[in-house]
CSV table of C-alpha atoms and ligand atoms in Angstrom, one decimal:
chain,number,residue,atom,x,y,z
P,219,UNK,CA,-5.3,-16.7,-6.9
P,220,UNK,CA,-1.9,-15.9,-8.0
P,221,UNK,CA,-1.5,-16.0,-11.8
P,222,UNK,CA,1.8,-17.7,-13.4
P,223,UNK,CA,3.4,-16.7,-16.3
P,224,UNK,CA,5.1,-18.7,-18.9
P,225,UNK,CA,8.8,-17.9,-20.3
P,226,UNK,CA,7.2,-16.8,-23.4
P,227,UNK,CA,4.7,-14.4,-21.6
P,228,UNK,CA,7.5,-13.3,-19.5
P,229,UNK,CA,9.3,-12.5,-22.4
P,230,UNK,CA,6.7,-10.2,-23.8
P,231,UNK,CA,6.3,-8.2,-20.3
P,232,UNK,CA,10.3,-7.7,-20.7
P,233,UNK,CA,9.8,-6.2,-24.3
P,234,UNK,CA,7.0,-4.1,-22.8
P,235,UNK,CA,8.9,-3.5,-19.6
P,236,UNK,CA,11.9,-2.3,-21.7
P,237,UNK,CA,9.9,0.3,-23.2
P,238,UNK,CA,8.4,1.3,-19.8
P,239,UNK,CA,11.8,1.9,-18.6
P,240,UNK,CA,13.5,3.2,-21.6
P,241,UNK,CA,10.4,6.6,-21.5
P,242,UNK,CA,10.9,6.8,-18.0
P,243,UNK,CA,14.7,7.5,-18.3
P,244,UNK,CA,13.7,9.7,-21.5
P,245,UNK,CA,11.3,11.9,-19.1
P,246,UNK,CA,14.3,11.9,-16.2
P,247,UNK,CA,16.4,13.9,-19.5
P,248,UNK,CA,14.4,16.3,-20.6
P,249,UNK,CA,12.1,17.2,-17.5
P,250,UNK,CA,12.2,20.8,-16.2
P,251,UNK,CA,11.1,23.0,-14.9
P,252,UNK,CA,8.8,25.7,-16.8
P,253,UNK,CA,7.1,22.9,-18.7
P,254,UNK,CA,3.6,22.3,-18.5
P,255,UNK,CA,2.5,18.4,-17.3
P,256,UNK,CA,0.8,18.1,-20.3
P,257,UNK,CA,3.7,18.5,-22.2
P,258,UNK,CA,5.2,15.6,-20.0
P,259,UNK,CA,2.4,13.6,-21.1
P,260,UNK,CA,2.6,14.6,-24.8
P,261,UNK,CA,6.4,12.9,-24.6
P,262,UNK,CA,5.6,10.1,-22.9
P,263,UNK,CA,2.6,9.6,-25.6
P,264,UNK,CA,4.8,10.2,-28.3
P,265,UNK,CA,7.7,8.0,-27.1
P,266,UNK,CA,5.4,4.5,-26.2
P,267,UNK,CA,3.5,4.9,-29.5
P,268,UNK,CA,7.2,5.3,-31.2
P,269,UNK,CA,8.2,2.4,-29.7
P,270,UNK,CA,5.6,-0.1,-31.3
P,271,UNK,CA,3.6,0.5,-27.9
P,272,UNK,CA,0.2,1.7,-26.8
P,273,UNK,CA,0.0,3.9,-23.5
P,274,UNK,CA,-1.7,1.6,-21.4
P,275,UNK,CA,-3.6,4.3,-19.4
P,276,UNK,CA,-5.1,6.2,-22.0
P,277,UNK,CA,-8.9,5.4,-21.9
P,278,UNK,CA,-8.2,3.1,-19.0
P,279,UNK,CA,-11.2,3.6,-17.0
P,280,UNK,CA,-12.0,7.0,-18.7
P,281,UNK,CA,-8.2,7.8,-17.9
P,282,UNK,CA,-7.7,11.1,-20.5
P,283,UNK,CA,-3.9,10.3,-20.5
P,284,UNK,CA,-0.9,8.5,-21.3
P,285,UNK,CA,1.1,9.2,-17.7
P,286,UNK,CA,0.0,9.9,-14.7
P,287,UNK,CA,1.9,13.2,-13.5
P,288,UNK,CA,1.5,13.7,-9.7
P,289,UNK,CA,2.9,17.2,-8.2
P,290,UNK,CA,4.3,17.5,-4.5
P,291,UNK,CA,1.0,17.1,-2.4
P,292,UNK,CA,-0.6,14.6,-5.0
P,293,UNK,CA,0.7,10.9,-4.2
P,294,UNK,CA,-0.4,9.8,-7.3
P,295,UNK,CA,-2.8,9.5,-10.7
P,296,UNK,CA,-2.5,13.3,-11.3
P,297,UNK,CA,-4.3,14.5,-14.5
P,298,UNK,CA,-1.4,16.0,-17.2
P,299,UNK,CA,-2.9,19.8,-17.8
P,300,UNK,CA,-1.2,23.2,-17.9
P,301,UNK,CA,-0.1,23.5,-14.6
P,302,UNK,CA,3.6,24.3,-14.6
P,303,UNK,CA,6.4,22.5,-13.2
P,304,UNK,CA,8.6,24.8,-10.9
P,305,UNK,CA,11.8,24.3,-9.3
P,306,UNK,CA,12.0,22.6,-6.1
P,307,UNK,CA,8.9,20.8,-6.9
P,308,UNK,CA,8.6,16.8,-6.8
P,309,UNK,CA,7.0,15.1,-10.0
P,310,UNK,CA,6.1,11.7,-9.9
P,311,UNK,CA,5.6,10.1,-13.3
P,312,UNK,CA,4.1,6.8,-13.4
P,313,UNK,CA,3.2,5.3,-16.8
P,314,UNK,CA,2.4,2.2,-19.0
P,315,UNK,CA,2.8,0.4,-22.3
P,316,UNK,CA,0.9,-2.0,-23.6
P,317,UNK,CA,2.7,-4.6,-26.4
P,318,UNK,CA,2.0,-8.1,-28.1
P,319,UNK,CA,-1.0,-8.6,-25.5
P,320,UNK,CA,1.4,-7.1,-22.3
P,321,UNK,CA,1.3,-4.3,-20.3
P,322,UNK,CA,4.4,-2.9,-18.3
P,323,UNK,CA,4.0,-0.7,-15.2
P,324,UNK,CA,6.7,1.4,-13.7
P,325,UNK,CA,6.8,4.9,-11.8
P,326,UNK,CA,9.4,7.3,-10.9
P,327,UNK,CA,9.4,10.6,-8.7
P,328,UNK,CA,11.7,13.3,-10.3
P,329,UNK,CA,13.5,16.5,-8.1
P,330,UNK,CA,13.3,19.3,-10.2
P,331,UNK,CA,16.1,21.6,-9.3
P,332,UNK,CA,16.6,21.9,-5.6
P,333,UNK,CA,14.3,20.6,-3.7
P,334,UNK,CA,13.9,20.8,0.2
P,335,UNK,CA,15.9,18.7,2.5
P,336,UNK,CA,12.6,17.0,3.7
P,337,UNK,CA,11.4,16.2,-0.1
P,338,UNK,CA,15.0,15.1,-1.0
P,339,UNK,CA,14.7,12.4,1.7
P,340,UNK,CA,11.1,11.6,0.6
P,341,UNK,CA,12.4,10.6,-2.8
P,342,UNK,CA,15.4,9.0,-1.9
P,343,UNK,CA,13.0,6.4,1.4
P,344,UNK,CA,10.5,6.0,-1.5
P,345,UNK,CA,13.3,4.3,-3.7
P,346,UNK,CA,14.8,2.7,-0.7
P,347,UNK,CA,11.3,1.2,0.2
P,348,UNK,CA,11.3,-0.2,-2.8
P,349,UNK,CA,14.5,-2.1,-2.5
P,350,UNK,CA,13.8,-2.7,1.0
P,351,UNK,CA,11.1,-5.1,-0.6
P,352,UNK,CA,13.6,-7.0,-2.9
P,353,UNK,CA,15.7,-7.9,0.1
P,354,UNK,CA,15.5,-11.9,-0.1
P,355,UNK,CA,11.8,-12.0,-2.2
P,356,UNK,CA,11.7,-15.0,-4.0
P,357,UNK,CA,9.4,-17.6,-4.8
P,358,UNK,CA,7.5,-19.2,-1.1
P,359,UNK,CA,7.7,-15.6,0.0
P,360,UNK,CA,4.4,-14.6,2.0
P,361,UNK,CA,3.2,-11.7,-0.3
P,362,UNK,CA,2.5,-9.0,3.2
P,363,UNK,CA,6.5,-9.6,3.9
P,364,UNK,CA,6.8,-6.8,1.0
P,365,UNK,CA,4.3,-4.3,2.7
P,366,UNK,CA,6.0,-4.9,5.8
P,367,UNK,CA,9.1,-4.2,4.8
P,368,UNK,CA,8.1,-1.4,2.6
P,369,UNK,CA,6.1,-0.1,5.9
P,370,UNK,CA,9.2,-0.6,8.4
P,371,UNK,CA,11.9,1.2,5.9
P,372,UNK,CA,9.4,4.4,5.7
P,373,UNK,CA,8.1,4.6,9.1
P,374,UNK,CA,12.0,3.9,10.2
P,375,UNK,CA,12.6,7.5,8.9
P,376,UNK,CA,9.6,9.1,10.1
P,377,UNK,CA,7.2,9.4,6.8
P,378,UNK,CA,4.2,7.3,6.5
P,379,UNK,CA,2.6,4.7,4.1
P,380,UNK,CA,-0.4,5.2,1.6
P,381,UNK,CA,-3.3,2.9,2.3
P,382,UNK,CA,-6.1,3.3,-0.3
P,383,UNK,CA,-3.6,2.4,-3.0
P,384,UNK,CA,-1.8,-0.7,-3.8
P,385,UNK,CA,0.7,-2.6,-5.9
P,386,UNK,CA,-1.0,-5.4,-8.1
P,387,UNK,CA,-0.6,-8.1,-10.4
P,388,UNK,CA,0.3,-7.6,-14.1
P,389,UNK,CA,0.3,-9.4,-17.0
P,390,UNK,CA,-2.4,-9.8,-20.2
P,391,UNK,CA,-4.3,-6.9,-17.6
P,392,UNK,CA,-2.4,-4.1,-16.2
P,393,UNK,CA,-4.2,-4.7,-13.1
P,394,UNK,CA,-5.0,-8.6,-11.9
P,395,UNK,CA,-4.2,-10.2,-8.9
P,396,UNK,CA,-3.2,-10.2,-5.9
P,397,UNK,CA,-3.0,-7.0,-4.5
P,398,UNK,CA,0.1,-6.2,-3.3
P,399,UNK,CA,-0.3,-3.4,-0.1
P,400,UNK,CA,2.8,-1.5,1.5
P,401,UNK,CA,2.2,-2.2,4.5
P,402,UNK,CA,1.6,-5.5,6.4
P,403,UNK,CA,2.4,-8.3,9.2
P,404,UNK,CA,5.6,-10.6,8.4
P,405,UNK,CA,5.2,-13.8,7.6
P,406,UNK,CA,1.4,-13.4,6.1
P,407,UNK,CA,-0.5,-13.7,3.2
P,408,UNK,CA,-0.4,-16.1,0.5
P,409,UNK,CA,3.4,-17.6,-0.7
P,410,UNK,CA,4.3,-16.0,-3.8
P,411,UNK,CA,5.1,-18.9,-6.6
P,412,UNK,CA,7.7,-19.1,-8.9
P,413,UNK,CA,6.8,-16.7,-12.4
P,414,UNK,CA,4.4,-14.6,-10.6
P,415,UNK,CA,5.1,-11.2,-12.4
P,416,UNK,CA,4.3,-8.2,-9.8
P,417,UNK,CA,4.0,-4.2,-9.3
P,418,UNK,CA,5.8,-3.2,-6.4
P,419,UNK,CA,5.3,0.3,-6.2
P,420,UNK,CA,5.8,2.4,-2.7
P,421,UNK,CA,3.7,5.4,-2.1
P,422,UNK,CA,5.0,7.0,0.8
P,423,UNK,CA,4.2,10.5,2.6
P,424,UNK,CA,6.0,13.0,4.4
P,425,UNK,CA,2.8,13.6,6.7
P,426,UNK,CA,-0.2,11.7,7.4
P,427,UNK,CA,-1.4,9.0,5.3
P,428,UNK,CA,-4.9,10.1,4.3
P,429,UNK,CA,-5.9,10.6,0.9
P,430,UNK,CA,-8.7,12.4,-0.5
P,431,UNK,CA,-9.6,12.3,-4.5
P,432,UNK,CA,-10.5,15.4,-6.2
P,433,UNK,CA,-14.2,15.5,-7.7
P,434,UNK,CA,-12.0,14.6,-11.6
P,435,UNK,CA,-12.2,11.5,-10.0
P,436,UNK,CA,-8.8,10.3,-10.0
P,437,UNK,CA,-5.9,13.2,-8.2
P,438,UNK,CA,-5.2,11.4,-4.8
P,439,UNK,CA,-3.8,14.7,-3.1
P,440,UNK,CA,-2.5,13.8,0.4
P,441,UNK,CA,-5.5,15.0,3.3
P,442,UNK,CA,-2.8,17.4,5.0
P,443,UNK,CA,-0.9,18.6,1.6
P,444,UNK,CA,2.2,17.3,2.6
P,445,UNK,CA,4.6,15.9,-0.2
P,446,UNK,CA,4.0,12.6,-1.3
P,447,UNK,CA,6.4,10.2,-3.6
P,448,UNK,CA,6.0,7.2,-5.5
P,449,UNK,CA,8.3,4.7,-6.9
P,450,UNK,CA,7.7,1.5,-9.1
P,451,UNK,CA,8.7,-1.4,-11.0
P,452,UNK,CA,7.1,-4.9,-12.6
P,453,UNK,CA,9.0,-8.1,-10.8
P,454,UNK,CA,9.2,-11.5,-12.1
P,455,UNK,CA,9.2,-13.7,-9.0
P,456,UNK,CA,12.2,-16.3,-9.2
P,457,UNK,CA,12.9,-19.2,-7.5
P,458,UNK,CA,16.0,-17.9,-6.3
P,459,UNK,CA,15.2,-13.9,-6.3
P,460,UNK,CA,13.7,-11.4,-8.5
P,461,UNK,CA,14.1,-10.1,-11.9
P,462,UNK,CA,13.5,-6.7,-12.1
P,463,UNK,CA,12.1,-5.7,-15.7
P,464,UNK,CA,11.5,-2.1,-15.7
P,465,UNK,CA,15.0,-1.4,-14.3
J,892,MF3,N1,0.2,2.9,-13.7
J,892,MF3,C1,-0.8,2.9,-12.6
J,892,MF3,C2,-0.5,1.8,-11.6
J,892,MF3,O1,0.6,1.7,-11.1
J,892,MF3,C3,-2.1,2.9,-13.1
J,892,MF3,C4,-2.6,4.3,-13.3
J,892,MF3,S1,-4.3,4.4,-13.4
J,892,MF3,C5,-4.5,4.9,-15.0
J,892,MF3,O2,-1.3,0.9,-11.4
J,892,MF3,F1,-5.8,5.2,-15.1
J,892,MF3,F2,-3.8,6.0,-15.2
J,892,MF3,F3,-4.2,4.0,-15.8
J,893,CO,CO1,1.2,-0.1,-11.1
């Protein structure tokens, strides 16, 4: 079943939304490298909780965090602790905030200095996947379309896409239905309607797609410990497109 929003639900995600995409751009400033990921964690804490917001993750599931901080080799749902950001490294930050009974959902992956060739094309497909997606969604869209276009634009330059994890539904829960995969057959899977508000989030890696999750229970670090990147957004579904609210 997918859920429909009203304009005054959809008006709530945007305030949420706003604030998702407001601390992102807020970590993309003052990021660097020497800094520890809990001290990522610790701004993006501080900055939703200014904002009138609670961090949707923290507690989520036993979640010990505000952010997810994910490192190079870990695709995503990395644990903030004092492990130290160094140049050249990739840092995905993917975080929440939950307002007036809404959650918004969006995740970035940050270069931190220079970066290799290789990761600077991983970050720049991941994005490009992404947008690859919007490309004509609208509402009577068959959901897989976005999986398979997410899937063609990454495999297209050689990288591959993460199975075990999934965009997803968002709304009064950060995670309800439907899941929404990157990777799929055009032209399958149920029609998306009209005010159906969506994560499309592309986690793509420069290897092998297997995954394996560290015994915390949560770091997915990619099977052959090749960089990983991640890139995300909430979606209204539109009868004649998309409105992108964490953007
Ligand atoms: N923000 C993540 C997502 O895109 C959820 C992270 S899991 C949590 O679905 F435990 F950190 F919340
Ligand atoms: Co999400």
């Amino acid at each position: 079943m997918i859920e429909t929003k009203t304009e005054e639900e959809i008006a709530f995600l945007r305030e949420s939304c706003r604030i998702v995409r407001d601390c992102l751009a807020f970590v993309e400033e003052h990021i660097k490298a020497g800094m520890t990921t809990r001290e990522v964690d610790e701004m993006v804490y501080k900055f939703i909780t200014a904002s009138g917001a609670e961090p949707s993750c923290l507690g989520y599931c036993g979640y010990p965090a505000s952010a997810c901080v994910s490192l190079n080799e870990v695709v995503v749902h990395g644990i903030p602790d004092d492990r130290v950001i160094e140049e050249g490294d990739i840092v995905s930050v993917d975080l929440c905030a939950y307002k007036n009974g809404f959650h918004g959902d969006g995740a970035r992956t940050f270069c931190i200095g220079e970066v290799s060739d290789e990761k600077k094309k991983l970050v720049r497909v991941t994005r490009e996947c992404f947008f690859a997606a919007m490309e004509g969604l609208k509402a009577g869209t068959p959901l897989y379309d976005i999986g398979y276009k997410v899937q063609r634009h990454a495999e297209s330059n050689g990288f591959s896409v993460i199975r075990s994890y999934t965009g997803h539904g968002i709304g009064r829960e950060m995670h309800e239905d439907p899941a929404v995969p990157n990777f799929g057959r055009k032209g399958t899977g149920p029609r998306l309607p009209a005010n159906a508000v969506i994560c499309v989030e592309p986690m793509i890696a420069a290897g092998g797609w297997r995954v394996n999750v560290l015994d915390d229970g949560w770091t997915a670090v990619m099977a052959d410990k090749r960089p990983a990147a991640h890139y995300e957004n909430t979606v209204v579904i539109r009868e004649d497109g998309v409105e992108i609210l964490t953007l």
